[in-house]
Amino acid sequence: LFNALAVLEFPLLAFVVIELAMRLLAEAGSPFAGAKRRRSLILLVLFGAACGIAWIALSAIPERELADRVQVCIGVALLVLFVAVVKNSRSRNLLCISGGFAAFAAIQLATLAGKAQAMTRHDAGAYIAWSYLPAVGYLAVVAFWLIALVREPQPMVVHLSA
């Protein structure tokens, strides 16, 4: 059941990565603007680096479970996207949202490493303790979002009537 739920997590987090990347690109303005092309290139390079880092990390994971692979790939992508947002965004909310997801991704990656180490040492207590960390991390991220997110002003739209 856990592996099935972890695999279902993949499309949801993939949509988050896509949405955050699209918001970051939309901040640059016109699709023909130099800033948007530069951000697009930066995102492509960063996601290429994320794939390389994930591949290196996956080669070090002893258990080849699909859920582990999905968590590593999405976790690295969220961390890389956070770096791109910090470097290129002017939106406080985009920074807070991507920062929260990056923190949760880091917690999940630490959990995977901790659980793998506990398994190799045959330490059931440590494995159980590591298993609760993502829930605590998620609650901390949600609390951070409740405190940090603010209502951003909507762009003014002027309708001209004939």
XYZ file of N, CA and C in Angstrom:
486
model
N 0.826 -1.194 0.000
C 0.000 0.000 0.000
C 0.873 1.261 0.000
N 1.945 1.243 0.794
C 2.820 2.418 0.852
C 3.425 2.727 -0.504
N 3.908 1.683 -1.191
C 4.518 1.906 -2.503
C 3.499 2.448 -3.499
N 2.253 1.954 -3.433
C 1.210 2.450 -4.333
C 0.929 3.928 -4.059
N 0.851 4.305 -2.790
C 0.611 5.707 -2.449
C 1.804 6.581 -2.824
N 3.001 6.059 -2.648
C 4.192 6.825 -3.012
C 4.260 7.041 -4.521
N 3.835 6.052 -5.293
C 3.824 6.204 -6.748
C 2.740 7.201 -7.159
N 1.616 7.236 -6.455
C 0.574 8.228 -6.741
C 1.044 9.643 -6.413
N 2.000 9.735 -5.519
C 2.563 11.037 -5.163
C 3.318 11.647 -6.351
N 3.866 10.802 -7.202
C 4.659 11.281 -8.326
C 3.911 12.246 -9.242
N 2.720 11.875 -9.770
C 2.055 12.839 -10.667
C 1.668 14.136 -9.967
N 1.304 14.050 -8.699
C 0.932 15.268 -7.978
C 2.121 16.208 -7.835
N 3.256 15.679 -7.436
C 4.441 16.520 -7.301
C 4.987 16.954 -8.663
N 4.805 16.127 -9.684
C 5.213 16.536 -11.028
C 4.395 17.741 -11.481
N 3.094 17.742 -11.167
C 2.260 18.897 -11.499
C 2.712 20.136 -10.739
N 3.144 19.951 -9.501
C 3.649 21.087 -8.712
C 4.902 21.648 -9.365
N 5.819 20.777 -9.775
C 7.051 21.226 -10.428
C 6.716 21.986 -11.711
N 5.803 21.447 -12.507
C 5.424 22.099 -13.764
C 4.766 23.448 -13.494
N 3.862 23.500 -12.527
C 3.170 24.759 -12.206
C 4.152 25.820 -11.715
N 5.062 25.446 -10.827
C 6.041 26.414 -10.331
C 6.955 26.895 -11.453
N 7.365 25.990 -12.334
C 8.214 26.384 -13.464
C 7.457 27.320 -14.401
N 6.177 27.034 -14.649
C 5.386 27.902 -15.523
C 5.192 29.283 -14.896
N 4.972 29.330 -13.598
C 4.838 30.631 -12.923
C 6.145 31.421 -13.005
N 7.245 30.731 -12.837
C 8.542 31.394 -12.927
C 8.759 31.958 -14.328
N 8.393 31.186 -15.341
C 8.528 31.668 -16.712
C 7.551 32.803 -17.007
N 6.348 32.737 -16.458
C 5.351 33.779 -16.699
C 5.789 35.114 -16.110
N 6.569 35.086 -15.048
C 7.076 36.327 -14.460
C 7.971 37.096 -15.418
N 8.573 36.404 -16.369
C 9.506 37.048 -17.294
C 8.792 37.846 -18.374
N 7.478 37.673 -18.499
C 6.731 38.476 -19.465
C 6.552 37.800 -20.797
N 6.730 38.547 -21.863
C 6.477 38.106 -23.231
C 7.297 36.856 -23.564
N 6.682 35.913 -24.317
C 7.434 34.703 -24.687
C 8.626 34.991 -25.589
N 8.649 36.182 -26.196
C 9.763 36.520 -27.085
C 10.819 37.374 -26.388
N 10.589 37.675 -25.125
C 11.535 38.500 -24.372
C 12.797 37.701 -24.085
N 13.907 38.389 -24.035
C 15.179 37.728 -23.762
C 15.216 37.102 -22.379
N 14.559 37.742 -21.395
C 14.552 37.215 -20.029
C 13.849 35.866 -19.969
N 12.776 35.714 -20.727
C 12.038 34.454 -20.695
C 12.852 33.336 -21.350
N 13.524 33.655 -22.442
C 14.373 32.645 -23.079
C 15.516 32.250 -22.166
N 16.090 33.220 -21.478
C 17.189 32.953 -20.544
C 16.702 32.074 -19.394
N 15.515 32.394 -18.835
C 14.971 31.574 -17.752
C 14.650 30.168 -18.235
N 14.127 30.063 -19.444
C 13.830 28.737 -19.995
C 15.099 27.911 -20.120
N 16.165 28.532 -20.600
C 17.443 27.837 -20.738
C 17.994 27.442 -19.368
N 17.887 28.350 -18.403
C 18.355 28.048 -17.045
C 17.581 26.867 -16.469
N 16.251 26.866 -16.654
C 15.436 25.757 -16.144
C 15.824 24.439 -16.812
N 16.055 24.460 -18.123
C 16.460 23.234 -18.813
C 17.795 22.717 -18.278
N 18.748 23.614 -18.095
C 20.062 23.207 -17.572
C 19.913 22.660 -16.154
N 19.113 23.351 -15.327
C 18.940 22.897 -13.945
C 18.226 21.553 -13.876
N 17.207 21.344 -14.725
C 16.531 20.055 -14.711
C 17.420 18.952 -15.267
N 18.296 19.293 -16.209
C 19.286 18.325 -16.672
C 20.240 17.940 -15.549
N 20.655 18.941 -14.776
C 21.510 18.667 -13.613
C 20.761 17.832 -12.587
N 19.473 18.126 -12.405
C 18.668 17.347 -11.453
C 18.593 15.887 -11.876
N 18.427 15.639 -13.173
C 18.391 14.258 -13.662
C 19.729 13.559 -13.410
N 20.820 14.262 -13.649
C 22.137 13.682 -13.392
C 22.362 13.385 -11.919
N 21.978 14.321 -11.059
C 22.131 14.116 -9.616
C 21.257 12.962 -9.149
N 20.020 12.912 -9.654
C 19.121 11.821 -9.274
C 19.679 10.479 -9.731
N 20.249 10.426 -10.926
C 20.816 9.179 -11.432
C 21.981 8.716 -10.549
N 22.829 9.655 -10.141
C 23.951 9.320 -9.260
C 23.424 8.818 -7.912
N 22.417 9.511 -7.370
C 21.851 9.100 -6.081
C 21.185 7.739 -6.188
N 20.491 7.491 -7.291
C 19.811 6.203 -7.457
C 20.792 5.049 -7.582
N 21.960 5.319 -8.110
C 22.947 4.239 -8.204
C 23.473 3.855 -6.827
N 23.298 4.734 -5.832
C 23.772 4.451 -4.482
C 22.701 3.805 -3.602
N 21.442 3.801 -4.051
C 20.363 3.222 -3.233
C 20.418 1.708 -3.357
N 20.543 1.002 -2.215
C 20.679 -0.455 -2.295
C 19.392 -1.154 -2.735
N 18.262 -0.727 -2.234
C 16.993 -1.326 -2.612
C 16.437 -0.582 -3.819
N 16.172 -1.278 -4.879
C 15.704 -0.653 -6.120
C 14.165 -0.633 -6.176
N 13.556 0.020 -5.241
C 12.099 0.121 -5.239
C 11.671 1.325 -6.050
N 10.534 1.196 -6.714
C 10.027 2.268 -7.549
C 9.731 3.523 -6.739
N 9.188 3.347 -5.542
C 8.852 4.506 -4.707
C 10.103 5.305 -4.364
N 11.204 4.625 -4.085
C 12.455 5.319 -3.780
C 12.929 6.128 -4.981
N 12.860 5.528 -6.161
C 13.307 6.219 -7.365
C 12.461 7.459 -7.624
N 11.150 7.316 -7.448
C 10.236 8.441 -7.676
C 10.535 9.564 -6.681
N 10.718 9.230 -5.420
C 10.985 10.244 -4.410
C 12.313 10.947 -4.659
N 13.321 10.214 -5.069
C 14.617 10.835 -5.338
C 14.511 11.786 -6.531
N 13.886 11.348 -7.609
C 13.782 12.195 -8.803
C 12.976 13.462 -8.531
N 11.821 13.329 -7.917
C 10.988 14.497 -7.633
C 11.659 15.378 -6.580
N 12.274 14.778 -5.584
C 12.948 15.563 -4.549
C 14.055 16.429 -5.120
N 14.880 15.849 -5.973
C 15.963 16.616 -6.586
C 15.394 17.699 -7.506
N 14.335 17.380 -8.250
C 13.719 18.380 -9.127
C 13.161 19.554 -8.319
N 12.535 19.283 -7.180
C 12.003 20.366 -6.347
C 13.118 21.220 -5.755
N 14.204 20.597 -5.365
C 15.341 21.371 -4.839
C 15.960 22.248 -5.921
N 16.092 21.714 -7.118
C 16.658 22.480 -8.226
C 15.724 23.626 -8.612
N 14.430 23.355 -8.622
C 13.465 24.401 -8.951
C 13.516 25.528 -7.920
N 13.711 25.175 -6.655
C 13.836 26.201 -5.625
C 15.038 27.096 -5.896
N 16.143 26.506 -6.316
C 17.330 27.297 -6.655
C 17.003 28.270 -7.794
N 16.271 27.791 -8.804
C 15.898 28.659 -9.926
C 14.973 29.781 -9.472
N 14.042 29.477 -8.572
C 13.120 30.504 -8.075
C 13.879 31.542 -7.257
N 14.782 31.101 -6.398
C 15.566 32.044 -5.589
C 16.368 32.972 -6.495
N 16.926 32.422 -7.549
C 17.767 33.215 -8.441
C 16.965 34.166 -9.331
N 15.755 33.773 -9.731
C 15.071 34.510 -10.793
C 13.731 35.130 -10.434
N 13.144 34.813 -9.309
C 11.781 35.268 -9.038
C 11.751 36.521 -8.175
N 10.725 37.309 -8.403
C 10.481 38.488 -7.574
C 9.243 38.292 -6.693
N 8.566 37.175 -6.838
C 7.332 36.919 -6.108
C 7.631 36.256 -4.761
N 7.165 36.892 -3.706
C 7.371 36.337 -2.359
C 6.636 35.009 -2.210
N 5.416 34.924 -2.723
C 4.652 33.693 -2.595
C 5.285 32.541 -3.370
N 5.778 32.815 -4.558
C 6.445 31.762 -5.328
C 7.677 31.258 -4.583
N 8.400 32.170 -3.964
C 9.562 31.794 -3.168
C 9.146 30.945 -1.961
N 8.083 31.361 -1.268
C 7.616 30.610 -0.098
C 7.085 29.225 -0.483
N 6.325 29.160 -1.559
C 5.762 27.871 -1.979
C 6.868 26.922 -2.420
N 7.765 27.398 -3.273
C 8.849 26.518 -3.726
C 9.794 26.175 -2.584
N 9.994 27.108 -1.653
C 10.831 26.818 -0.483
C 10.228 25.747 0.404
N 8.918 25.795 0.576
C 8.239 24.763 1.369
C 8.365 23.392 0.730
N 8.132 23.345 -0.589
C 8.273 22.057 -1.274
C 9.718 21.578 -1.265
N 10.675 22.492 -1.373
C 12.089 22.103 -1.318
C 12.448 21.562 0.062
N 11.931 22.202 1.111
C 12.192 21.705 2.468
C 11.611 20.307 2.643
N 10.394 20.108 2.149
C 9.776 18.781 2.257
C 10.558 17.755 1.439
N 11.037 18.152 0.265
C 11.843 17.237 -0.552
C 13.132 16.855 0.171
N 13.777 17.828 0.809
C 15.005 17.543 1.557
C 14.719 16.588 2.712
N 13.578 16.788 3.370
C 13.195 15.893 4.468
C 12.961 14.481 3.948
N 12.291 14.362 2.790
C 12.057 13.035 2.223
C 13.362 12.358 1.811
N 14.283 13.116 1.239
C 15.564 12.524 0.857
C 16.362 12.084 2.086
N 16.319 12.904 3.147
C 16.991 12.523 4.393
C 16.336 11.275 4.986
N 15.018 11.192 4.882
C 14.298 10.024 5.383
C 14.702 8.762 4.633
N 14.798 8.866 3.308
C 15.232 7.701 2.526
C 16.615 7.233 2.955
N 17.522 8.186 3.136
C 18.883 7.827 3.557
C 18.877 7.230 4.959
N 18.122 7.824 5.866
C 18.057 7.324 7.240
C 17.436 5.939 7.326
N 16.364 5.721 6.556
C 15.734 4.395 6.564
C 16.642 3.337 5.954
N 17.378 3.711 4.891
C 18.311 2.762 4.281
C 19.418 2.385 5.254
N 19.919 3.391 5.991
C 20.963 3.111 6.973
C 20.417 2.241 8.106
N 19.199 2.521 8.550
C 18.591 1.719 9.620
C 18.378 0.276 9.166
N 18.025 0.109 7.870
C 17.841 -1.258 7.357
C 19.156 -2.020 7.324
N 20.225 -1.347 6.922
C 21.512 -2.054 6.847
C 22.032 -2.423 8.234
N 21.658 -1.648 9.263
C 22.079 -1.954 10.637
C 21.060 -2.827 11.371
N 19.961 -3.159 10.693
C 18.884 -3.960 11.283
C 18.355 -3.311 12.560
N 18.138 -2.000 12.491
C 17.664 -1.219 13.636
C 16.211 -0.807 13.391
N 15.284 -1.611 13.908
C 13.859 -1.357 13.676
C 13.404 -0.050 14.313
N 13.935 0.284 15.477
C 13.550 1.526 16.148
C 13.920 2.755 15.332
N 15.125 2.750 14.783
C 15.554 3.881 13.952
C 14.727 3.954 12.673
N 14.399 2.803 12.108
C 13.587 2.783 10.887
C 12.207 3.397 11.147
N 11.601 3.038 12.260
C 10.290 3.591 12.612
C 10.387 5.092 12.863
N 11.431 5.511 13.549
C 11.608 6.947 13.807
C 11.755 7.721 12.502
N 12.549 7.205 11.567
C 12.713 7.865 10.273
C 11.397 7.877 9.497
N 10.562 6.873 9.707
C 9.300 6.795 8.975
C 8.337 7.909 9.355
N 8.440 8.426 10.577
C 7.545 9.504 11.014
C 8.028 10.887 10.594
N 9.273 11.021 10.213
C 9.831 12.324 9.885
C 9.095 13.058 8.760
N 8.693 12.404 7.653
C 7.984 13.142 6.605
C 6.665 13.763 7.082
N 5.949 13.080 7.952
C 4.692 13.646 8.463
C 4.954 14.899 9.287
N 5.963 14.850 10.128
C 6.326 16.025 10.937
C 6.814 17.153 10.032
N 7.610 16.811 9.042
C 8.102 17.814 8.102
C 6.980 18.455 7.311
N 6.018 17.648 6.878
C 4.895 18.189 6.113
C 4.080 19.156 6.966
N 3.838 18.805 8.228
C 3.103 19.710 9.120
C 3.870 21.014 9.329
N 5.178 20.926 9.440
C 5.993 22.139 9.598
C 5.921 23.013 8.347
N 5.938 22.396 7.173
C 5.846 23.162 5.921
C 4.488 23.832 5.797
N 3.417 23.122 6.135
C 2.076 23.719 6.074
C 1.971 24.883 7.059
N 2.526 24.728 8.254
C 2.517 25.835 9.220
C 3.307 27.026 8.674
N 4.437 26.759 8.043
C 5.228 27.822 7.421
C 4.407 28.547 6.357
N 3.707 27.784 5.508
C 2.891 28.395 4.461
C 1.777 29.255 5.058
N 1.144 28.774 6.118
C 0.066 29.544 6.748
C 0.574 30.879 7.285
N 1.798 30.890 7.765
C 2.375 32.110 8.322
C 2.936 33.017 7.222
N 3.622 32.436 6.242
C 4.412 33.225 5.299
C 3.654 33.714 4.062
N 2.657 32.973 3.609
C 1.994 33.356 2.361
C 1.091 34.566 2.566
N 1.124 35.468 1.611
C 0.296 36.676 1.654
C -0.488 36.774 0.347
N -1.571 37.519 0.412
C -2.368 37.730 -0.795
C -1.633 38.731 -1.687
N -1.285 38.289 -2.885
C -0.591 39.167 -3.818
C -1.603 39.985 -4.600
N -1.267 41.231 -4.904
C -2.205 42.055 -5.679
C -2.394 41.490 -7.079
N -3.630 41.507 -7.535
C -3.956 41.043 -8.881
C -3.653 42.160 -9.875
N -3.188 41.819 -11.068
C -2.938 42.860 -12.060
C -4.252 43.517 -12.478
N -4.197 44.818 -12.655
C -5.400 45.557 -13.013
C -5.718 45.303 -14.482
N -6.969 44.964 -14.752
C -7.432 44.746 -16.107
C -8.401 45.862 -16.457
N -8.142 46.522 -17.566
C -9.008 47.611 -18.013
C -9.778 47.142 -19.224
N -11.104 47.225 -19.145
C -11.960 46.851 -20.274
C -12.413 48.122 -20.979
N -12.160 48.199 -22.234
C -12.591 49.330 -23.027
C -13.873 48.959 -23.755
N -14.895 49.749 -23.584
C -16.139 49.453 -24.292
C -16.333 50.480 -25.400
N -16.883 50.020 -26.487
C -17.054 50.902 -27.652
C -18.333 51.686 -27.598
